[in-house]
GROMACS .gro file of C-alpha atoms in nm:
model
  425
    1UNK     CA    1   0.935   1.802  -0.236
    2UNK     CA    2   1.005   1.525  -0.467
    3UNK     CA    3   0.933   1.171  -0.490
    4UNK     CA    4   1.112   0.828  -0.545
    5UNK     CA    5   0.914   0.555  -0.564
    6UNK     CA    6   1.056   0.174  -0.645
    7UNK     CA    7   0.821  -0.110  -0.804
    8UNK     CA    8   0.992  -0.400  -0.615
    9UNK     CA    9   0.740  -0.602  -0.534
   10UNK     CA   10   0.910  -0.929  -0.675
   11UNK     CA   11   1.231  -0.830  -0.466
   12UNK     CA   12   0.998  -0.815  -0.138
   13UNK     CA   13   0.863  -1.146  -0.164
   14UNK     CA   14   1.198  -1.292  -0.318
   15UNK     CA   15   1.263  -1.453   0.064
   16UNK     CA   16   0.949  -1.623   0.078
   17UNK     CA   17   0.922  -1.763  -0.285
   18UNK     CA   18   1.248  -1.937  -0.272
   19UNK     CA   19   1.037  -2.183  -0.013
   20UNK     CA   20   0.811  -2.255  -0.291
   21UNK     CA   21   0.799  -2.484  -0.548
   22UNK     CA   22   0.905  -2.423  -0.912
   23UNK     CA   23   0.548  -2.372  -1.038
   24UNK     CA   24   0.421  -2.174  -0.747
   25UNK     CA   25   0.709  -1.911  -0.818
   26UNK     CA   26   0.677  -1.896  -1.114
   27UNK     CA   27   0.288  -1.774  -1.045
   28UNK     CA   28   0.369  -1.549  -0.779
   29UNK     CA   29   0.673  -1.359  -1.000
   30UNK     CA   30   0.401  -1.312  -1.280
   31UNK     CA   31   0.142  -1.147  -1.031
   32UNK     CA   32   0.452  -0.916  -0.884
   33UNK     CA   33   0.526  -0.808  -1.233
   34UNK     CA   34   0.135  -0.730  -1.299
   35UNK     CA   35   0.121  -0.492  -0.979
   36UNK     CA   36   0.447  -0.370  -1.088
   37UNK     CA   37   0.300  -0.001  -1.250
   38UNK     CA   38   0.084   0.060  -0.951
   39UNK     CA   39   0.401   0.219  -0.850
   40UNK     CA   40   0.358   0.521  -1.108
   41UNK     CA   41   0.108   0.655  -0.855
   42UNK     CA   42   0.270   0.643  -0.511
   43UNK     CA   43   0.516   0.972  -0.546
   44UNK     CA   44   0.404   1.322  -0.698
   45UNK     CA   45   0.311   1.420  -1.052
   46UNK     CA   46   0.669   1.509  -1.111
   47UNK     CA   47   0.814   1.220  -0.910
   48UNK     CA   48   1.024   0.962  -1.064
   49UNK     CA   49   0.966   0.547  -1.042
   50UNK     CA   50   1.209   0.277  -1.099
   51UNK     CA   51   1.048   0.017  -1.242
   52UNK     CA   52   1.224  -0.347  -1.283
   53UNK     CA   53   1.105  -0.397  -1.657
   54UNK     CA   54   0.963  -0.141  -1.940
   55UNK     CA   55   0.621  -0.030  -1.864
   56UNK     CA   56   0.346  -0.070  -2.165
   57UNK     CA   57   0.413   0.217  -2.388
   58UNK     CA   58   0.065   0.308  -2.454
   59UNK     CA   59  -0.020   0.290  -2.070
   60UNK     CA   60   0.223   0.512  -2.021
   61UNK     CA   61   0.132   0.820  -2.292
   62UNK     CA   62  -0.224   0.761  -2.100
   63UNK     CA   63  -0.152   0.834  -1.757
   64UNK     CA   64   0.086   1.124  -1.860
   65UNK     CA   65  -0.184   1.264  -2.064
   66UNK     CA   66  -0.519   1.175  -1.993
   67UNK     CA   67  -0.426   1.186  -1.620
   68UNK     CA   68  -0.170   1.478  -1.645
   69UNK     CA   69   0.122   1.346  -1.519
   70UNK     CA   70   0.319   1.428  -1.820
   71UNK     CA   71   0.619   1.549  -1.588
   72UNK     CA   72   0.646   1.190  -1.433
   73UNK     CA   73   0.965   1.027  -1.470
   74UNK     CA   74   1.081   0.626  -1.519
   75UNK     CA   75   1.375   0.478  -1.483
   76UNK     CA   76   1.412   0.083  -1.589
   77UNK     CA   77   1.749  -0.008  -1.572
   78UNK     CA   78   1.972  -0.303  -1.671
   79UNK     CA   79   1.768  -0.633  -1.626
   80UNK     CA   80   1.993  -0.875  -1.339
   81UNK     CA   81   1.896  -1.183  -1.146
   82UNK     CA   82   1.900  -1.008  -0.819
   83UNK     CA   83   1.574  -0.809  -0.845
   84UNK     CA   84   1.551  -0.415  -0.874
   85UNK     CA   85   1.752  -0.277  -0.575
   86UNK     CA   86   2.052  -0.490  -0.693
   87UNK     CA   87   1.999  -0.383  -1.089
   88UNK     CA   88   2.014   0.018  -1.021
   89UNK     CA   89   2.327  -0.063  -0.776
   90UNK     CA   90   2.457  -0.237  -1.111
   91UNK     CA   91   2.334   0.032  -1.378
   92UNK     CA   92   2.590   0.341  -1.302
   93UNK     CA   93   2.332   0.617  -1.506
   94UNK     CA   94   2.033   0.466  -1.254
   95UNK     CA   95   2.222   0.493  -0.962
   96UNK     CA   96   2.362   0.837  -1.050
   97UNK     CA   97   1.981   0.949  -1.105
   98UNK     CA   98   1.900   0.857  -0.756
   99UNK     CA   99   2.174   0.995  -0.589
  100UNK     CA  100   2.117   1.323  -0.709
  101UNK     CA  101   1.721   1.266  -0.597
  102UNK     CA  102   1.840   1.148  -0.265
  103UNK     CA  103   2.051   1.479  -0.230
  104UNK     CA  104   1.766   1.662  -0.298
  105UNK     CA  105   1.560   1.477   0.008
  106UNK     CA  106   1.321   1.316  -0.246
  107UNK     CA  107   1.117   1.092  -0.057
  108UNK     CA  108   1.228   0.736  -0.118
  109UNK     CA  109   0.913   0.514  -0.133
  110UNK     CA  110   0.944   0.141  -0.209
  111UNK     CA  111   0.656  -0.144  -0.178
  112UNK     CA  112   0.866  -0.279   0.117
  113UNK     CA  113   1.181  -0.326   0.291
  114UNK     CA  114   1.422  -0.576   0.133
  115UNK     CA  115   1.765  -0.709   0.209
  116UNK     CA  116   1.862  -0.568  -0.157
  117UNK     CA  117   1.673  -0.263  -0.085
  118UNK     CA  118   1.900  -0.228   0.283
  119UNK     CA  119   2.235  -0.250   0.050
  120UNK     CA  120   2.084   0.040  -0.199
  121UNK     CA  121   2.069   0.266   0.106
  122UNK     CA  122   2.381   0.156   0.246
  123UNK     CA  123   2.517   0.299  -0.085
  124UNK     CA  124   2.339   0.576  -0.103
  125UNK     CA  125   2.474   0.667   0.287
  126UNK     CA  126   2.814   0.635   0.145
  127UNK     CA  127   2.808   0.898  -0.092
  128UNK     CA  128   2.564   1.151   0.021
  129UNK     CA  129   2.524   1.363   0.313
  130UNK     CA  130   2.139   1.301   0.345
  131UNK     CA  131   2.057   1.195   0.752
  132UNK     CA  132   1.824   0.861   0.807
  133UNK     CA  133   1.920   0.643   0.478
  134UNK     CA  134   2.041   0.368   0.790
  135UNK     CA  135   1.789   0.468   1.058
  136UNK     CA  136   1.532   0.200   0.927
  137UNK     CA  137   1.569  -0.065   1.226
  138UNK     CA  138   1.607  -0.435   1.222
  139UNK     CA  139   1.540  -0.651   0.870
  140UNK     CA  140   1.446  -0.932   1.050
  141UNK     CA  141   1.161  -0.732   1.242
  142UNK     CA  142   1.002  -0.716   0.874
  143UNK     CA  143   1.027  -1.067   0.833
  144UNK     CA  144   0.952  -1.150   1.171
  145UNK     CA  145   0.621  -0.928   1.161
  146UNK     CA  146   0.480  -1.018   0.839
  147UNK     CA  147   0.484  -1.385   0.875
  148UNK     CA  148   0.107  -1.517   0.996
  149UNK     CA  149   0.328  -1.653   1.305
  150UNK     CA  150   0.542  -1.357   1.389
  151UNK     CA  151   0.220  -1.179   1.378
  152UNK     CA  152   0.011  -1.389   1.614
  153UNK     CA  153   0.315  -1.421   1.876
  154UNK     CA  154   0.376  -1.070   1.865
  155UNK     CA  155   0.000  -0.945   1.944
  156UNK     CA  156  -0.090  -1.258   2.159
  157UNK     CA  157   0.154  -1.090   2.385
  158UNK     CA  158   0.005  -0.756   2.373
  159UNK     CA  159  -0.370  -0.837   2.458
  160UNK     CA  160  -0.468  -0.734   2.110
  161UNK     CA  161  -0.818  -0.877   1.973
  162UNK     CA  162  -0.700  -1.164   1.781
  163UNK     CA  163  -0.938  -1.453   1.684
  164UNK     CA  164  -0.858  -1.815   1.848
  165UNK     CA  165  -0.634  -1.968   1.669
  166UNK     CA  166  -0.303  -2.171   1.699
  167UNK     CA  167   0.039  -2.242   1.522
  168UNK     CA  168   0.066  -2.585   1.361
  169UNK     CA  169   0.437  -2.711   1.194
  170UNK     CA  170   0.246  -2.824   0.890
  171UNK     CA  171  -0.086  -2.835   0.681
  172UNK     CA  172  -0.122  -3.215   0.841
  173UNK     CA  173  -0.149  -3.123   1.145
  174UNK     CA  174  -0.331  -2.794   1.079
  175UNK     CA  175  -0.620  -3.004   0.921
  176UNK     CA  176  -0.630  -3.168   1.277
  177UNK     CA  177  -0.634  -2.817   1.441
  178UNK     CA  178  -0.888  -2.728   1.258
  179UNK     CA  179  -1.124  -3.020   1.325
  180UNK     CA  180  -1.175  -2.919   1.676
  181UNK     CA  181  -1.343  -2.563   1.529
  182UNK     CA  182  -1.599  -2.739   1.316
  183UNK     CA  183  -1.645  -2.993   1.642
  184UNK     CA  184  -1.787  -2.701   1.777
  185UNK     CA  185  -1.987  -2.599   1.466
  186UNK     CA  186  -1.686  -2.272   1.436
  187UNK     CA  187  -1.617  -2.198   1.062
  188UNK     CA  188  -1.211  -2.233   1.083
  189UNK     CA  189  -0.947  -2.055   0.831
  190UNK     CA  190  -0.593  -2.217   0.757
  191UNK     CA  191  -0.347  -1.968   0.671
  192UNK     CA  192   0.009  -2.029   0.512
  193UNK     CA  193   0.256  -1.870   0.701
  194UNK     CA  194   0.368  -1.651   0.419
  195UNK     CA  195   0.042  -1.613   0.218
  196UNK     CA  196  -0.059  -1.268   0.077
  197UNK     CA  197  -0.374  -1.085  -0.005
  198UNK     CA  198  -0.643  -1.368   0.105
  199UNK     CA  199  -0.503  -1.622  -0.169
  200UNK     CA  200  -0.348  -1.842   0.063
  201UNK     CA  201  -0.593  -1.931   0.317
  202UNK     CA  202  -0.843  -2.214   0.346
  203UNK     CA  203  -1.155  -2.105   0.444
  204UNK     CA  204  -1.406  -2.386   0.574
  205UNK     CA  205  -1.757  -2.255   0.706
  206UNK     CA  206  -1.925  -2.357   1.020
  207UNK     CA  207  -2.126  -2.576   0.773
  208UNK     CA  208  -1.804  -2.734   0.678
  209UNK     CA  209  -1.725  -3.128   0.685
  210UNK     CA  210  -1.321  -3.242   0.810
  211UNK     CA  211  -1.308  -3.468   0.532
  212UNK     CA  212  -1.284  -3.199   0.301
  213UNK     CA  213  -0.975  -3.037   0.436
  214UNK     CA  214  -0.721  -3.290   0.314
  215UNK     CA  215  -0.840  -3.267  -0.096
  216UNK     CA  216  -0.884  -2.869  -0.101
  217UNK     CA  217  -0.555  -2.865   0.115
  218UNK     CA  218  -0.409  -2.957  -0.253
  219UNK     CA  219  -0.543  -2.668  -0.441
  220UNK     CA  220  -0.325  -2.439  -0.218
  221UNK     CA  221   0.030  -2.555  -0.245
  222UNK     CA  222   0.173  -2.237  -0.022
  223UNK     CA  223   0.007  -2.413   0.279
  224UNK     CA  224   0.280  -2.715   0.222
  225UNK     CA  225   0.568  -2.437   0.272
  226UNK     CA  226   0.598  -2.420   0.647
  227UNK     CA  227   0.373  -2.359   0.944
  228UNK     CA  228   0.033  -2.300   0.876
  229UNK     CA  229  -0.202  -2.093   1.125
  230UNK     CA  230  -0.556  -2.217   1.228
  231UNK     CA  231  -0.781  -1.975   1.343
  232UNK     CA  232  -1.165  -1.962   1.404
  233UNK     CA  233  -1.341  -1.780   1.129
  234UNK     CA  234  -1.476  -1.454   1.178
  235UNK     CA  235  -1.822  -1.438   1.039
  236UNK     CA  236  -1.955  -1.150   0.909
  237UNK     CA  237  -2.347  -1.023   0.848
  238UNK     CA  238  -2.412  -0.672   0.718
  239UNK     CA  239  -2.101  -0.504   0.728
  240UNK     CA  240  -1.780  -0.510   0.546
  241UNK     CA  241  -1.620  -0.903   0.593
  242UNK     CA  242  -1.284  -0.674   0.642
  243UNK     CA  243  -1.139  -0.320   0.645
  244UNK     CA  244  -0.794  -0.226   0.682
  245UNK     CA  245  -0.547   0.031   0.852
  246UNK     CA  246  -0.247   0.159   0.637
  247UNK     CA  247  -0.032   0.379   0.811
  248UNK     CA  248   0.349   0.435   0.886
  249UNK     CA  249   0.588   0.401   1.246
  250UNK     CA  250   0.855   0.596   1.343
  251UNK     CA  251   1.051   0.299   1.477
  252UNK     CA  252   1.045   0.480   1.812
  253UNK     CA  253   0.688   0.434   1.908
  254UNK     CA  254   0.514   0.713   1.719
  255UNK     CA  255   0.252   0.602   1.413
  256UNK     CA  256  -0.009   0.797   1.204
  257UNK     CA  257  -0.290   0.647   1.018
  258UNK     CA  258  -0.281   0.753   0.639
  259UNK     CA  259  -0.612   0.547   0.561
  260UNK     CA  260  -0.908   0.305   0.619
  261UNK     CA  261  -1.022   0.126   0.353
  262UNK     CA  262  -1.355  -0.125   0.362
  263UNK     CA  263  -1.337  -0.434   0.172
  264UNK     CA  264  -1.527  -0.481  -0.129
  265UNK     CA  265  -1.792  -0.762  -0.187
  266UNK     CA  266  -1.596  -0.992  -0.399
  267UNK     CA  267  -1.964  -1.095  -0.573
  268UNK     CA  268  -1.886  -0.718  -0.693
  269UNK     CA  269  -1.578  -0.680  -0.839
  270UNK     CA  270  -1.309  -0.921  -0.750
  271UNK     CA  271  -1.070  -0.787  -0.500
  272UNK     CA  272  -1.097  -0.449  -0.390
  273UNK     CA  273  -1.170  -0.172  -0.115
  274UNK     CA  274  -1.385   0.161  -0.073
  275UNK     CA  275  -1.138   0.415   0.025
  276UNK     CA  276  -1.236   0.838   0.168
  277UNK     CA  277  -1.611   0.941   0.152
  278UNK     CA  278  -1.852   0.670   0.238
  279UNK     CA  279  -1.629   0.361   0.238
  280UNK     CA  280  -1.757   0.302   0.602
  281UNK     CA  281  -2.172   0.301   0.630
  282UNK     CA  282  -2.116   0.255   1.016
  283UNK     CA  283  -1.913   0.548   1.203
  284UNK     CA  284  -1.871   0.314   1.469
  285UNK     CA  285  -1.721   0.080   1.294
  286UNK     CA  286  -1.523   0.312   1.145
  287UNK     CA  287  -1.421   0.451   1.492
  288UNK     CA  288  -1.335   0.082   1.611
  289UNK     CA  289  -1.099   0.031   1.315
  290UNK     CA  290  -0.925   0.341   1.331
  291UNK     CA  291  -0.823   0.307   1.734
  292UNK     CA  292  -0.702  -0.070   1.687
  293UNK     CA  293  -0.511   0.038   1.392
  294UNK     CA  294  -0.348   0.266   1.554
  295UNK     CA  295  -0.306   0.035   1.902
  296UNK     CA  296  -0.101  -0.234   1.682
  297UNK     CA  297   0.071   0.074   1.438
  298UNK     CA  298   0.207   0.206   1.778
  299UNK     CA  299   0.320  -0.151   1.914
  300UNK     CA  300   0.493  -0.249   1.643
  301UNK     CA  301   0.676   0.136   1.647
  302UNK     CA  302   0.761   0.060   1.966
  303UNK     CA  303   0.890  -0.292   1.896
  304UNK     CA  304   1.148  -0.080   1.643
  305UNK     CA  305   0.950  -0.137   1.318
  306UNK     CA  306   0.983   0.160   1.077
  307UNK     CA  307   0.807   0.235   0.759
  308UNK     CA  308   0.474   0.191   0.562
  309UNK     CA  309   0.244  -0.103   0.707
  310UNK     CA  310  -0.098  -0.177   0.723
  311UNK     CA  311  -0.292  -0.411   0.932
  312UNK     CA  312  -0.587  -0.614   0.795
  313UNK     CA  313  -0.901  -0.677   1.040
  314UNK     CA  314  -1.218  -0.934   1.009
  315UNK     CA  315  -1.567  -0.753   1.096
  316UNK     CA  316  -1.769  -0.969   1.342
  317UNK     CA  317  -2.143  -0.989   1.303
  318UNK     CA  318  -2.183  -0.736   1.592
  319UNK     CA  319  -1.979  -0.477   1.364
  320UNK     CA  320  -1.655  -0.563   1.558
  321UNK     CA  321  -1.291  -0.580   1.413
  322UNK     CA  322  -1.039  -0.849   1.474
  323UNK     CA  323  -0.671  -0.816   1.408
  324UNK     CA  324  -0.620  -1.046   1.139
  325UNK     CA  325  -0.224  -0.953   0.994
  326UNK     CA  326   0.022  -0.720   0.904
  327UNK     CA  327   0.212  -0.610   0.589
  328UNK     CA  328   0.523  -0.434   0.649
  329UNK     CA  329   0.509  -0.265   0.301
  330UNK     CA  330   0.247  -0.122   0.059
  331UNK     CA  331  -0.056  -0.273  -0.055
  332UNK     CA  332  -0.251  -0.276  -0.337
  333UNK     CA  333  -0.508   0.008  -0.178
  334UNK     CA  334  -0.178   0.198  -0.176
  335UNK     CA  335  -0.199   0.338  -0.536
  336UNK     CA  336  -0.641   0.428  -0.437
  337UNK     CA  337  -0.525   0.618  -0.185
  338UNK     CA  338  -0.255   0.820  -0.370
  339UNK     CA  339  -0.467   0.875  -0.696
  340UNK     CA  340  -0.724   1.026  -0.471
  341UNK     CA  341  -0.417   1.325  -0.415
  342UNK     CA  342  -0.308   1.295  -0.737
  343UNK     CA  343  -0.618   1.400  -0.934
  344UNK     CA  344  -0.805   1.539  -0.711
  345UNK     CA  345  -0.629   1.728  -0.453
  346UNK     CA  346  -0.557   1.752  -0.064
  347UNK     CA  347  -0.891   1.662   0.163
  348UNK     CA  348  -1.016   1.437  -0.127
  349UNK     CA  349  -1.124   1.157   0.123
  350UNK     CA  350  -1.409   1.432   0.242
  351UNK     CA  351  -1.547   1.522  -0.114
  352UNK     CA  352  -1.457   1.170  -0.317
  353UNK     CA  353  -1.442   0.820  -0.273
  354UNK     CA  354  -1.174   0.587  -0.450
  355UNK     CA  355  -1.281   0.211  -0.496
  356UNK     CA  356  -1.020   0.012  -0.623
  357UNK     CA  357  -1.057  -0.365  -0.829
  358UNK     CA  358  -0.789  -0.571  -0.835
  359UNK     CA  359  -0.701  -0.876  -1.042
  360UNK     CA  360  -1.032  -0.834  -1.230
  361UNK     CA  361  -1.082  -1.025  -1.556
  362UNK     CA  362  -1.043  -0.766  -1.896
  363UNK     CA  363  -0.909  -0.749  -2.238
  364UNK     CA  364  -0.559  -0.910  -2.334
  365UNK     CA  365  -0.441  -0.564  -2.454
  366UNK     CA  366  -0.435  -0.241  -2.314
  367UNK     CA  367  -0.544  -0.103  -2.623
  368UNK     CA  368  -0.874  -0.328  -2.582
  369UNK     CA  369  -0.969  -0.222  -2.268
  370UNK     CA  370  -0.911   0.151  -2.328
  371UNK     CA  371  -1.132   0.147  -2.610
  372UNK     CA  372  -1.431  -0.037  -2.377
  373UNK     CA  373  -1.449   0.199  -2.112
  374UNK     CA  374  -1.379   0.521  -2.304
  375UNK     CA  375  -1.659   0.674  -2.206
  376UNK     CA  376  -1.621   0.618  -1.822
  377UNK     CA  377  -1.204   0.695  -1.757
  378UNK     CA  378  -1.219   0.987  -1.612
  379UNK     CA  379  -1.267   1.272  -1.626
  380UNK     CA  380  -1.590   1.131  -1.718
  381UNK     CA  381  -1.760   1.383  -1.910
  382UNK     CA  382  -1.546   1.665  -1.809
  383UNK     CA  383  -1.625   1.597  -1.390
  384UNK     CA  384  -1.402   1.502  -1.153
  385UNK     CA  385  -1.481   1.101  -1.135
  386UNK     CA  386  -1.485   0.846  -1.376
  387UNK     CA  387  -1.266   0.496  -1.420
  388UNK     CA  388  -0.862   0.474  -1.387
  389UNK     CA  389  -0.690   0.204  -1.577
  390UNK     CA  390  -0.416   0.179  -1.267
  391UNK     CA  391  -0.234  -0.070  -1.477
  392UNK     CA  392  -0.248  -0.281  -1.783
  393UNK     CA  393  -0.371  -0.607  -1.899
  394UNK     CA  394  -0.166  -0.934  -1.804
  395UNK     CA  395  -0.292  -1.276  -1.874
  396UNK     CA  396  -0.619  -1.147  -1.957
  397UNK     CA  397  -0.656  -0.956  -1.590
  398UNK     CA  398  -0.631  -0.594  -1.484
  399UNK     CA  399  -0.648  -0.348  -1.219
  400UNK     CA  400  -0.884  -0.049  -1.184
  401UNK     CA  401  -0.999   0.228  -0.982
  402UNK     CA  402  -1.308   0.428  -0.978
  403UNK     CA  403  -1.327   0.785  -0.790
  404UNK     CA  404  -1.653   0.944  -0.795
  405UNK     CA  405  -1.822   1.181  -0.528
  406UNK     CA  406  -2.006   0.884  -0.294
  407UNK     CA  407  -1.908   0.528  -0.253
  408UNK     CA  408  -2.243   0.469  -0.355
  409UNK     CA  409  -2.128   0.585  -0.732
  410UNK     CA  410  -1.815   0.457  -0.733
  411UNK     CA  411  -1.946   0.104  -0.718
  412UNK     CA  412  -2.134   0.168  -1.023
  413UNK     CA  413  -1.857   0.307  -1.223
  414UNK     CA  414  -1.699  -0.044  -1.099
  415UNK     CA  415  -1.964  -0.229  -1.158
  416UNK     CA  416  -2.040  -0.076  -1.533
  417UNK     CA  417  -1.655  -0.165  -1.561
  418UNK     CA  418  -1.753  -0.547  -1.475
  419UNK     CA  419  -2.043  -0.530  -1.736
  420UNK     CA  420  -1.800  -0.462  -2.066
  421UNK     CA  421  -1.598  -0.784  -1.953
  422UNK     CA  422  -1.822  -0.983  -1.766
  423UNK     CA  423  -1.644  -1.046  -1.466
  424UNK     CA  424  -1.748  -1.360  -1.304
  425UNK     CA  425  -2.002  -1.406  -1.633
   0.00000   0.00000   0.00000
């Protein structure tokens, strides 16, 4: 079978940006187009990716040869101003090249559903014979799903294990919410309705004064963009602050679980998760996560939601997950998980573990970093482990992965990684 995947991250989150201001989109474009290669790893060795700009040139001859996936294919066509979807619908060779993959049943695998990405399979539908291309449900259910609100509305309603928390129309009046947590000496979190990956959240500890909401408030201009949800802090002691569920639904109720993945300790390597062998010290933690993953993956099925999601849980002190939020897309575990079949084979989550650092401070050029960690990119040494450059340098940051035999080793290949540019040094 072959494999189509599509890097449009920037397309995704298009909706959501326009509610920012100037500066704040500008930051989150630049951080789409950074993730942007992690797409080379979601398909098959011989897949194909359509990327929305040209990929470094020497990052690409290393994955096809030091990694082996000289067969892959990439397709960047003509730049427009209505993200990727849009350009290939524009750029007759691109859209030729995937119709004849979509003929073939190559599976089509983008970072999430899009309105532009709904029109590309509309056009697709129209000129091949291939069943499903419209069969992907409702676009507002995306949209209505991955917002913090949509979220909390949806599972209050369902009796899923959600921390206390409530809706407020603005950060104002969230910073009053969240005065009656520390009242009660609760550590309180204020999310922005459309924040992704931890970055736009507020976190105040028990410890934490009301005063201090109003200044740091500032320093996080996405919680000015709409409603902002206050919830009690989950505190965490000895176990993972949060592990994850990524999975996909069937839009008719049905869901399988393709991962778990266990936060990393951001005092280790940034952002990041433990992924297959090890990533979970505590099987009953690990047992906990995986049945309320699949609880909410087969409520939102049933709700008509179809495709890739995962859903991000908080780990109380007794070891217990809370349903934090869902992404109706691909994450950046995604690419962890799929080098773990790339490299090393089917049933690599019982023999490896994959850790995976993103955002993590390196050399300006790829070039630079290469030449640091020669010595640990795997193969390291001629075994199956070693370091992954999963994409290259972009104001001065990076993204890694480590796969070694134990999680216990993969965190030193991550942290040796940490030691050539001093991350947090």
């Amino acid at each position: 079978m072959k494999s189509c995947a599509f890097s449009n991250i920037e397309e995704f989150y298009r909706p959501q940006m326009s509610g920012f201001d100037e500066r704040t989109s500008a930051k989150w474009s630049f951080e789409c187009s950074a993730l942007s290669p992690l797409a080379l790893f979601w398909g098959f060795a011989d897949g194909t990716v359509f990327l929305p700009e040209e990929a470094d040139e020497a990052f690409l001859s290393y994955i096809k040869e030091r990694l082996g996936l000289g067969a892959l294919r990439v397709i960047v066509p003509r730049p427009g101003s209505h993200g990727l979807s849009r350009s290939i619908l524009n750029d007759s060779a691109a859209f030729e090249a995937l119709l004849r993959l979509a003929g073939e049943g190559a599976a089509l695998l983008p970072w999430g559903e899009s309105e532009g990405y709904r029109e590309l399979l509309g056009e697709l539908a129209k000129e091949t014979w291939r069943d499903g291309l419209n069969n992907h449900g409702e676009l507002w259910k995306v949209r209505y799903l991955g917002s913090k609100s949509g979220f909390r509305h949806f599972f209050s309603q369902r009796g899923a294990r959600l921390p206390e928390g409530r809706i407020a129309g603005n950060v104002r009046l969230a910073a009053g919410l969240a005065g009656e947590f520390l009242d009660r000496g609760e550590g309180v979190v204020l999310k922005a309705d459309w924040g992704v990956g931890g970055k736009c959240q507020l976190i105040v500890p028990s410890s934490g004064k009301k005063r201090s909401l109003a200044p740091l408030s500032r320093c996080i201009p996405e919680l000015k963009a709409g409603a902002v949800i206050v919830e009690r802090f989950i505190e965490s002691a000895g176990h993972p602050a949060s592990v994850s569920c990524q999975g996909e639904a069937d839009g008719r109720g049905g869901f399988s679980i393709h991962y778990l993945s266990a936060h990393l300790e951001k005092s280790l390597s940034g952002e990041g998760a433990l992924i297959g062998k090890g990533a979970f010290e505590s099987p009953a933690l690990e047992g906990q996560a995986r049945k309320l993953g699949f609880f909410a993956g087969k409520c939102v099925s049933a709700f008509g939601y179809a495709g890739v999601c995962g859903f991000d849980m908080a780990v109380d002190g007794e070891g217990v997950p809370w349903l934090l939020e869902m992404n109706p897309r691909r994450t950046t575990t995604t690419h962890g998980a799929a080098l773990g079949e790339l490299l090393l084979g089917d049933g690599w989550e019982k023999t490896h573990c994959v850790a995976v650092a993103m955002d993590a401070v390196c050399g300006d050029t790829f070039a630079e970093v290469k030449k640091a960690l020669a010595e640990l990119l795997f193969p390291a040494g001629g075994n199956r482990e070693g370091v992954v450059i999963t994409a290259p340098p972009k104001g001065g940051k990076g993204s890694f992965a480590a796969l070694a035999r134990d999680a216990g080793n993969a965190r030193k290949y991550l942290a040796a990684v940490r030691e050539r540019f001093r991350w947090g040094g």
